[in-house]
Amino acid sequence: MKAIQVFETGGPEKLTYGDRETPAPAKGQALVKLAASGVNYIDVYHRTGLYPLPSPFTPGMEGAGTVEALGEEVTGLEIGQKVAYAMSIGSYAEYAVVPATQLVPVPTGLSLEQAAGVMLQGMTAHYLSHSTWKLEAGQTCVIHACGGGVGLLLTQIAKMRGATVIGTTSSAPGSAKYERAVKAGVDVISNYEDFAAKGVDVVYDSVGATTFEASLNSLRPRGLMVTYGNASGPVPDISPLKLSQKGSLFLTRPSLGPYIATREELLWRSGDLFRWLTEGSLLLHIEKTYPMADAAEAHRDLESRKTSGKLLLKN
Ligand code: NDP
């Protein structure tokens, strides 16, 4: 099969397109013929080595397609069934083996592109707003990079829950990214230079190094700082005393895996997203679909901050 492989970590040019043996599903796994694969920032961290993986590897943590073959002891799945998943490595390829417990059925009315595009960023937005901090009407949150993939989805879900959203973006008023954030429902939108929020309940910070301090300063006493990404680099070590000095703050550094660790949570989060998309109450913006061979270009675009919403790869 055709696939992207990373033989050594580094820049986008390390995403090598070529032939690779098609994997066979082991016990408990299914082989999925991928119709679309999502590009996510975590793929950049794998490629650069910030999140280390043994080489060589095929990147990509998200996809949707049809079940091609089943390993032993898999129940509840059929050959030809439409499925989607997140957080299993290897989706930059024609086929991927995925633990059967991580696959969710794609309902009628939803395309495989939409399903591939919403799983990882959407379930992240879901757990951040429903579990890490249960947003409620009357609360205020900060969402950094509100015009990005997670940002646009998290903003819409925060608004569904009745919260006020203060969002940041580097894009200027009138640009497509800025206007998309406004359409998603951001109440107060600012760039990172002029950004100053005060007394908010929770900050969702995916930018990391450059925004961390200002994010802490935005919180009310006993508010929650959620640092969930490193788009500008990882946050340096901090002393717990700082949290005390700034008003008995809480700090968490979550990742999606533990929030979809049970089948029940996985089906809850993906089920909500699929339903909202089908009803039209959640909009997924697919910015661009690249041929698989152009994965490096997709990474360059994502890292250059010019994209908004979802990037997909197709075979
Ligand atoms: P985005 O589409 O949000 O792209 C990143 C955005 O961050 C850019 O578009 C840019 O928006 C903003 N940004 C701010 N500073 C920088 C910088 N120095 N370099 C590059 N971008 C910058 O990507 P995703 O939605 O895929 O992911 C967003 C973040 O969320 C990532 O850090 C990712 O790792 C994290 N994440 C974490 C998960 C978790 O469970 N912990 C799961 C999923 C994602 P602008 O130009 O408007 O500032």
Coordinates of C-alpha atoms and ligand atoms in Angstrom, one line a residue:
M1 CA 0.0 0.0 0.0
K2 CA 1.0 3.7 -0.3
A3 CA 1.8 5.4 3.0
I4 CA 3.7 8.2 4.6
Q5 CA 6.6 7.1 6.8
V6 CA 9.0 9.0 9.1
F7 CA 12.4 7.4 9.2
E8 CA 14.0 10.1 11.3
T9 CA 12.4 13.1 13.1
G10 CA 12.6 16.6 11.7
G11 CA 10.9 19.0 9.4
P12 CA 7.9 18.4 7.1
E13 CA 10.4 17.0 4.4
K14 CA 10.8 14.0 6.7
L15 CA 7.3 12.8 5.7
T16 CA 8.3 10.3 3.1
Y17 CA 5.6 9.0 0.6
G18 CA 6.1 5.5 -0.7
D19 CA 5.2 1.8 -0.5
R20 CA 4.8 -0.1 2.7
E21 CA 3.5 -3.5 3.5
T22 CA -0.2 -3.5 4.2
P23 CA -0.6 -4.4 7.9
A24 CA -2.7 -7.4 9.0
P25 CA -5.2 -7.1 11.8
A26 CA -4.0 -8.9 15.0
K27 CA -6.4 -10.2 17.7
G28 CA -8.9 -7.5 18.6
Q29 CA -8.0 -5.3 15.6
A30 CA -9.7 -4.3 12.4
L31 CA -8.1 -3.3 9.1
V32 CA -9.7 -0.1 7.9
K33 CA -9.5 1.0 4.2
L34 CA -9.2 4.8 4.8
A35 CA -11.3 7.2 2.9
A36 CA -9.9 10.3 4.7
S37 CA -7.3 10.9 7.3
G38 CA -7.2 13.9 9.6
V39 CA -4.2 16.1 10.1
N40 CA -3.6 17.2 13.7
Y41 CA -1.0 19.1 15.6
I42 CA -0.1 15.9 17.4
D43 CA 1.2 14.6 14.1
V44 CA 3.6 17.6 14.0
Y45 CA 4.9 16.7 17.5
H46 CA 5.4 13.1 16.4
R47 CA 7.3 14.2 13.3
T48 CA 9.5 16.6 15.2
G49 CA 10.1 14.2 18.1
L50 CA 8.6 16.5 20.7
Y51 CA 6.4 13.4 21.5
P52 CA 8.9 10.6 20.8
L53 CA 8.0 7.5 18.9
P54 CA 10.2 4.6 17.7
S55 CA 11.2 5.0 14.0
P56 CA 10.2 4.3 11.4
F57 CA 6.5 5.0 11.9
T58 CA 3.5 6.1 9.8
P59 CA 2.0 9.2 11.4
G60 CA -1.7 10.1 11.7
M61 CA -4.0 9.6 14.6
E62 CA -7.4 9.9 13.0
G63 CA -9.3 8.5 10.1
A64 CA -12.5 7.2 8.6
G65 CA -13.2 4.5 6.1
T66 CA -14.6 1.0 5.7
V67 CA -13.8 -2.2 7.5
E68 CA -11.7 -4.4 5.2
A69 CA -10.7 -7.3 7.5
L70 CA -11.2 -8.4 11.1
G71 CA -8.7 -10.0 13.5
E72 CA -9.6 -12.8 15.9
E73 CA -12.1 -12.1 18.7
V74 CA -13.6 -9.0 17.2
T75 CA -17.3 -8.7 17.7
G76 CA -19.8 -6.0 16.7
L77 CA -18.1 -5.0 13.4
E78 CA -18.8 -6.2 9.9
I79 CA -16.8 -6.1 6.7
G80 CA -17.7 -3.1 4.7
Q81 CA -19.0 -1.1 7.7
K82 CA -18.3 2.6 7.8
V83 CA -16.2 3.5 10.8
A84 CA -14.2 6.4 12.3
Y85 CA -11.6 6.6 15.0
A86 CA -9.0 8.8 16.7
M87 CA -5.9 8.2 18.8
S88 CA -4.5 5.2 17.0
I89 CA -1.3 5.8 15.1
G90 CA -0.9 5.1 11.3
S91 CA -3.7 6.9 9.4
Y92 CA -1.4 8.6 6.8
A93 CA -1.9 5.5 4.6
E94 CA -4.3 3.6 2.4
Y95 CA -5.0 1.1 5.2
A96 CA -4.6 1.1 9.0
V97 CA -5.0 -1.5 11.7
V98 CA -7.0 -0.1 14.6
P99 CA -8.1 -1.7 17.9
A100 CA -11.8 -2.6 17.3
T101 CA -12.8 -1.0 20.6
Q102 CA -11.6 2.4 19.2
L103 CA -13.8 2.2 16.1
V104 CA -17.2 4.0 16.1
P105 CA -19.9 3.4 13.5
V106 CA -20.5 6.4 11.1
P107 CA -24.2 7.2 10.9
T108 CA -26.1 7.6 7.7
G109 CA -26.2 11.3 6.8
L110 CA -22.6 11.9 7.7
S111 CA -19.8 11.6 5.1
L112 CA -16.6 9.8 5.9
E113 CA -14.7 13.1 5.3
Q114 CA -16.8 14.8 8.0
A115 CA -16.4 11.8 10.4
A116 CA -12.6 11.8 9.8
G117 CA -12.5 15.5 10.3
V118 CA -14.4 15.7 13.6
M119 CA -13.1 12.8 15.7
L120 CA -9.9 14.1 17.2
Q121 CA -10.4 17.8 17.5
G122 CA -14.2 17.4 18.2
M123 CA -13.8 14.9 21.0
T124 CA -11.1 17.1 22.4
A125 CA -13.5 20.1 22.4
H126 CA -16.1 17.8 23.9
Y127 CA -14.0 16.6 26.9
L128 CA -12.6 20.1 27.5
S129 CA -16.1 21.6 27.8
H130 CA -18.0 18.6 29.4
S131 CA -15.4 16.9 31.6
T132 CA -12.2 18.8 32.3
W133 CA -14.4 21.7 33.2
K134 CA -18.2 21.4 32.9
L135 CA -19.0 24.7 31.3
E136 CA -22.3 26.2 32.4
A137 CA -24.5 29.2 31.5
G138 CA -23.2 32.3 33.1
Q139 CA -19.5 31.2 33.1
T140 CA -16.8 32.8 31.0
C141 CA -13.9 31.0 29.3
V142 CA -10.9 32.0 27.3
I143 CA -10.3 30.0 24.2
H144 CA -6.8 30.6 22.6
A145 CA -6.4 30.0 18.9
C146 CA -10.2 30.3 18.5
G147 CA -10.0 30.2 14.7
G148 CA -8.0 26.9 14.7
G149 CA -9.3 23.3 14.4
V150 CA -10.1 22.7 18.1
G151 CA -10.8 26.4 18.6
L152 CA -13.7 26.6 16.2
L153 CA -15.4 23.5 17.6
L154 CA -14.7 24.3 21.2
T155 CA -16.2 27.8 20.7
Q156 CA -19.4 26.5 19.2
I157 CA -19.8 23.9 22.0
A158 CA -19.1 26.5 24.7
K159 CA -21.8 28.6 23.2
M160 CA -24.2 25.7 23.2
R161 CA -23.6 25.3 26.9
G162 CA -24.4 29.0 27.5
A163 CA -20.9 30.3 28.3
T164 CA -19.3 33.6 27.3
V165 CA -16.2 33.1 25.1
I166 CA -13.2 35.4 25.0
G167 CA -11.1 34.2 22.0
T168 CA -7.6 34.9 20.6
T169 CA -6.2 34.7 17.1
S170 CA -3.4 36.3 15.2
S171 CA -5.6 36.9 12.2
A172 CA -7.0 40.3 11.4
P173 CA -10.6 41.4 11.3
G174 CA -11.9 40.7 7.8
S175 CA -9.7 37.6 7.3
A176 CA -11.5 34.3 6.7
K177 CA -10.1 32.9 9.9
Y178 CA -11.2 35.8 12.1
E179 CA -14.6 35.9 10.6
R180 CA -15.0 32.2 11.0
A181 CA -14.3 32.6 14.7
V182 CA -16.9 35.3 14.9
K183 CA -19.4 33.1 13.2
A184 CA -18.6 30.3 15.6
G185 CA -19.8 32.6 18.4
V186 CA -16.7 34.2 20.1
D187 CA -18.1 37.1 22.1
V188 CA -14.9 39.0 22.6
I189 CA -12.1 38.5 20.1
S190 CA -8.5 39.8 20.4
N191 CA -5.0 39.2 19.2
Y192 CA -2.4 37.8 21.6
E193 CA -0.7 41.2 22.1
D194 CA -3.8 43.1 23.3
F195 CA -5.3 40.1 25.0
A196 CA -6.1 40.8 28.7
A197 CA -9.0 38.9 30.3
K198 CA -9.8 39.2 34.0
G199 CA -11.6 36.9 36.4
V200 CA -12.6 34.1 34.0
D201 CA -13.6 30.7 35.2
V202 CA -11.5 28.6 32.9
V203 CA -8.8 29.1 30.2
Y204 CA -8.4 26.6 27.4
D205 CA -4.8 27.2 26.2
S206 CA -3.5 25.2 23.2
V207 CA -0.8 27.8 22.4
G208 CA 1.5 26.9 25.3
A209 CA 4.8 28.8 25.9
T210 CA 3.8 32.3 24.7
T211 CA 0.4 32.5 26.3
F212 CA 0.8 30.6 29.6
E213 CA 1.5 33.5 31.9
A214 CA -1.2 35.7 30.5
S215 CA -3.6 32.8 30.8
L216 CA -2.9 32.3 34.5
N217 CA -3.3 36.1 35.0
S218 CA -6.8 35.9 33.4
L219 CA -8.3 33.5 36.0
R220 CA -10.5 34.3 38.9
P221 CA -9.4 32.8 42.3
R222 CA -9.8 29.0 42.2
G223 CA -10.2 29.1 38.4
L224 CA -8.9 26.4 36.2
M225 CA -6.0 26.6 33.8
V226 CA -6.2 24.0 31.1
T227 CA -3.0 23.8 29.1
Y228 CA -3.7 21.3 26.4
G229 CA -1.3 22.1 23.6
N230 CA 2.1 23.5 22.5
A231 CA 1.6 25.3 19.2
S232 CA 4.2 27.9 20.3
G233 CA 6.3 25.4 22.2
P234 CA 5.9 23.6 25.5
V235 CA 5.2 25.4 28.7
P236 CA 8.3 25.7 31.0
D237 CA 8.3 24.1 34.4
I238 CA 6.4 26.0 37.1
S239 CA 6.4 26.0 40.8
P240 CA 3.1 25.0 42.5
L241 CA 3.6 28.1 44.7
K242 CA 2.7 30.3 41.7
L243 CA -0.7 28.8 41.7
S244 CA -1.2 29.8 45.3
Q245 CA 0.1 33.3 44.7
K246 CA -2.3 33.9 41.8
G247 CA -5.4 32.9 43.9
S248 CA -5.4 29.1 44.6
L249 CA -5.6 28.2 40.9
F250 CA -6.0 24.7 39.5
L251 CA -3.8 23.6 36.7
T252 CA -4.3 20.5 34.4
R253 CA -2.5 19.2 31.4
P254 CA -5.0 16.8 29.8
S255 CA -4.8 14.7 26.7
L256 CA -7.6 12.9 24.8
G257 CA -6.6 9.3 25.5
P258 CA -7.8 9.1 29.1
Y259 CA -11.0 10.9 28.2
I260 CA -12.1 8.2 25.7
A261 CA -10.6 5.3 27.6
T262 CA -13.9 3.6 28.1
R263 CA -16.2 2.5 25.3
E264 CA -19.0 4.4 27.0
E265 CA -17.1 7.7 27.0
L266 CA -16.0 7.2 23.4
L267 CA -19.5 6.6 22.2
W268 CA -20.9 9.5 24.2
R269 CA -18.5 12.0 22.8
S270 CA -18.5 10.8 19.2
G271 CA -22.2 10.3 19.4
D272 CA -22.9 13.9 20.5
L273 CA -20.6 15.2 17.7
F274 CA -22.2 13.1 15.0
R275 CA -25.7 14.1 16.1
W276 CA -24.8 17.8 16.2
L277 CA -23.2 17.7 12.8
T278 CA -26.2 15.8 11.3
E279 CA -28.7 18.2 12.9
G280 CA -26.6 21.2 11.7
S281 CA -26.1 22.6 15.2
L282 CA -22.3 22.2 14.9
L283 CA -20.4 23.3 11.8
L284 CA -17.2 21.6 10.8
H285 CA -15.1 23.7 8.5
I286 CA -12.9 21.5 6.3
E287 CA -10.3 24.0 5.1
K288 CA -8.4 21.8 2.6
T289 CA -8.1 18.2 1.4
Y290 CA -4.6 17.2 0.2
P291 CA -3.5 14.1 -1.7
M292 CA -1.7 11.8 0.7
A293 CA 1.6 12.4 -1.1
D294 CA 1.4 16.1 -0.2
A295 CA 1.3 15.5 3.6
A296 CA 4.4 17.7 4.0
E297 CA 2.5 20.6 2.4
A298 CA -0.3 20.1 4.9
H299 CA 2.1 20.2 7.8
R300 CA 3.7 23.4 6.4
D301 CA 0.3 25.0 6.1
L302 CA -0.7 24.0 9.6
E303 CA 2.5 25.2 11.2
S304 CA 2.5 28.5 9.3
R305 CA -0.8 29.5 11.1
K306 CA -2.6 30.2 7.8
T307 CA -5.1 27.4 8.2
S308 CA -8.4 27.5 10.0
G309 CA -10.5 24.4 10.8
K310 CA -9.7 20.9 9.5
L311 CA -7.1 19.6 7.1
L312 CA -7.6 16.2 5.5
L313 CA -5.5 13.8 3.5
K314 CA -6.9 11.4 0.9
N315 CA -5.5 8.5 -1.0
Ligands
NDP1 P1 -4.9 24.6 15.1 O1 -5.7 24.6 13.9 O2 -5.5 25.3 16.3 O3 -3.5 25.3 14.7 C1 -2.8 25.9 15.7 C2 -3.1 27.4 15.9 O4 -2.4 27.9 17.0 C3 -2.6 28.2 14.7 O5 -3.5 28.2 13.6 C4 -2.5 29.6 15.3 O6 -3.7 30.3 15.3 C5 -2.2 29.2 16.8 N1 -0.9 29.6 17.2 C6 -0.5 30.5 18.2 N2 0.8 30.6 18.3 C7 1.3 29.8 17.4 C8 2.7 29.5 17.0 N3 3.7 30.0 17.6 N4 2.9 28.6 16.0 C9 1.8 28.0 15.4 N5 0.5 28.2 15.7 C10 0.3 29.1 16.7 O7 -4.4 23.2 15.5 P2 -5.3 22.0 16.2 O8 -6.7 22.4 16.4 O9 -5.0 20.7 15.5 O10 -4.6 21.9 17.6 C11 -4.5 23.0 18.4 C12 -3.7 22.6 19.6 O11 -4.4 21.8 20.4 C13 -2.3 22.0 19.3 O12 -1.4 22.5 20.2 C14 -2.6 20.5 19.7 O13 -1.5 19.8 20.1 C15 -3.6 20.7 20.8 N6 -4.5 19.5 21.0 C16 -4.4 18.9 22.2 C17 -5.2 17.8 22.4 C18 -5.2 17.2 23.8 O14 -6.0 16.4 24.1 N7 -4.4 17.7 24.7 C19 -6.0 17.2 21.4 C20 -6.0 17.9 20.2 C21 -5.3 19.0 20.0 P3 -3.7 31.9 15.2 O15 -2.8 32.2 14.0 O16 -5.1 32.3 15.0 O17 -3.0 32.3 16.5

